[in-house]
Amino acid sequence: MIKSNSNFSRLPERYLFLDIAKRVNAFSKANPSADIIRMGIGDVTRPLAPAVIKAMHEAVEDCAAQDTFHGYGPERGYQWLREAIVKGDYEPLGVNLSPDDIFVNDGAKSDTGNIGDILSTDGLVGITDPVYPVYVDTNLMRGAQVRFIPCNAANGYTGDIPTERLDVIYLCYPNNPTGAVITKAKLKEWVDYALSNGSIIMYDSAYEAFIRDPEIPHSIYEIEGAKECAIEFRSFSKTAGFTGIRCGYTVIPQGLMVNDESGRKVSLNALWERRQSCKFNGASYVSQRGALAVYTPEGRKQIHETIDYYLETARIIRDSMTEVGLNPQGGENAPYIWAETPQGIDSWEFFDILLEKAQVVVTPGSGFGPSGQGYFRITSFADRQRTIEAMQRIKNLMNK
Ligand code: PLP
């Protein structure tokens, strides 16, 4: 009989958010009248920008007529979107990229999870901890060896530069779950480490649109030398509310090389194109037209306003956590707030207390990795009034 992929036995039994849903559903079943406020999952709650909606309506109309119908698109994404990305996202940062460095996708989760297809499983994969669980799980699935890079208050949640050699390093800033950002100086240390060790950095900047501090880098390519050592992942999900529409992109500079097994230089851009043209048929025409509208003046303005709304919600959460002494961090250039559990109690224990005594759902920090123990994450992707109510309930509980 065929055997299953034994790497799957290295994975936690369930994905974190399924675990949370299971506990919340059980509580809800036992307490049907409970008014539960969900501050756990990182899904957006505000509708799409009118400019995006208009563009997608037009794209649907295109598909209704013989002359303007669109079937399969290019695997890398439409040229007009890749040009808009280069012009709209990178030129203002002083970063010079070509549209051929860009691969449009159906969201960052797929590519952050699949990118390992083009790398050998030899060597070590370093992953900052706590972390978005996809990087760890997908590397375990492919049989790679993972090392956690602990992130804590002492290193500003940006990890200490390792003394051992890591072949691949996953960084995510602004960070999910801690809401931490990275300075240019610290990011340069990571880039220098990668250049001197021949490592590749997987840089996930899915939350860059939340950066308001002009000193904080939006892209790893703002750092000299990064085009020789880094792949960057971006998404329209949190930038523009595309979690249900699905569109994002990956940047693999054409000059980014690794060795093959015989020591010959190979282009990661070429390998990824080969991989995508085999396993992926492109993001839909309608979602790419919606993404294009993100770069129009009205699209930009509307999106900025929505992110301001979330950031104001984040401020309310952060202030409330400070008030009850839970030492929050994040939430200023990121949608997430990372706070300590009272008296350092177990993350899941505090999750249960908040659910049972305040009917508020948060995300237990330990679900994001060992360094998350004793913390919890709150998201600002929530309704303002419900957030205020949730914060009041937590304050009442903590002040008892
Ligand atoms: N990267 C990070 C750090 C995330 O938190 C998420 C979603 O929560 C994603 C990537 C995936 O986003 P999407 O697949 O919706 O683009």
Tab-separated table of C-alpha atoms and ligand atoms in Angstrom, residues 15 42-43 105-110 112 132 134-135 172 174-177 204-207 233-238 242-244 246-248 336 377, ligand 1:
chain	number	residue	atom	x	y	z
A	15	TYR	CA	-3.526	24.534	12.402
A	42	GLY	CA	-6.260	38.341	11.418
A	43	ASP	CA	-8.949	38.790	8.776
A	105	ASN	CA	-0.091	35.337	-7.174
A	106	ASP	CA	-3.304	34.495	-5.344
A	107	GLY	CA	-2.013	35.853	-2.028
A	108	ALA	CA	1.166	35.615	0.009
A	109	LYS	CA	0.231	32.411	1.827
A	110	SER	CA	0.653	30.271	-1.285
A	112	THR	CA	5.504	31.820	1.346
A	132	TYR	CA	3.170	33.155	11.249
A	134	VAL	CA	2.971	28.775	7.586
A	135	TYR	CA	6.774	29.116	7.329
A	172	CYS	CA	8.418	39.191	8.632
A	174	PRO	CA	5.848	44.520	10.372
A	175	ASN	CA	5.540	41.276	12.256
A	176	ASN	CA	2.696	38.883	12.689
A	177	PRO	CA	2.114	38.166	15.584
A	204	ASP	CA	7.415	38.805	4.252
A	205	SER	CA	6.175	42.391	4.202
A	206	ALA	CA	2.464	41.614	3.952
A	207	TYR	CA	1.786	44.403	6.492
A	233	PHE	CA	6.462	38.641	-0.392
A	234	ARG	CA	3.675	41.199	-0.513
A	235	SER	CA	-0.078	40.947	-0.427
A	236	PHE	CA	-3.136	43.028	-1.252
A	237	SER	CA	-4.969	41.203	1.577
A	238	LYS	CA	-4.181	43.482	4.480
A	242	PHE	CA	-8.288	41.334	-0.534
A	243	THR	CA	-8.466	38.406	1.921
A	244	GLY	CA	-11.530	37.089	0.080
A	246	ARG	CA	-7.043	36.850	-3.371
A	247	CYS	CA	-4.110	38.674	-4.914
A	248	GLY	CA	-0.525	39.288	-3.895
A	336	TYR	CA	-1.382	43.464	15.825
A	377	ARG	CA	-2.112	38.556	20.304
B	1	PLP	N1	2.070	36.627	5.633
B	1	PLP	C1	1.674	36.958	6.860
B	1	PLP	C2	2.695	37.373	7.847
B	1	PLP	C3	0.328	36.879	7.227
B	1	PLP	O1	-0.037	37.200	8.457
B	1	PLP	C4	-0.614	36.464	6.256
B	1	PLP	C5	-2.033	36.352	6.589
B	1	PLP	O2	-2.499	36.471	7.665
B	1	PLP	C6	-0.152	36.128	5.004
B	1	PLP	C7	1.201	36.211	4.709
B	1	PLP	C8	-1.057	35.592	3.952
B	1	PLP	O3	-1.821	36.528	3.358
B	1	PLP	P1	-2.610	36.269	2.006
B	1	PLP	O4	-2.438	34.850	1.597
B	1	PLP	O5	-4.035	36.575	2.321
B	1	PLP	O6	-1.993	37.214	1.042
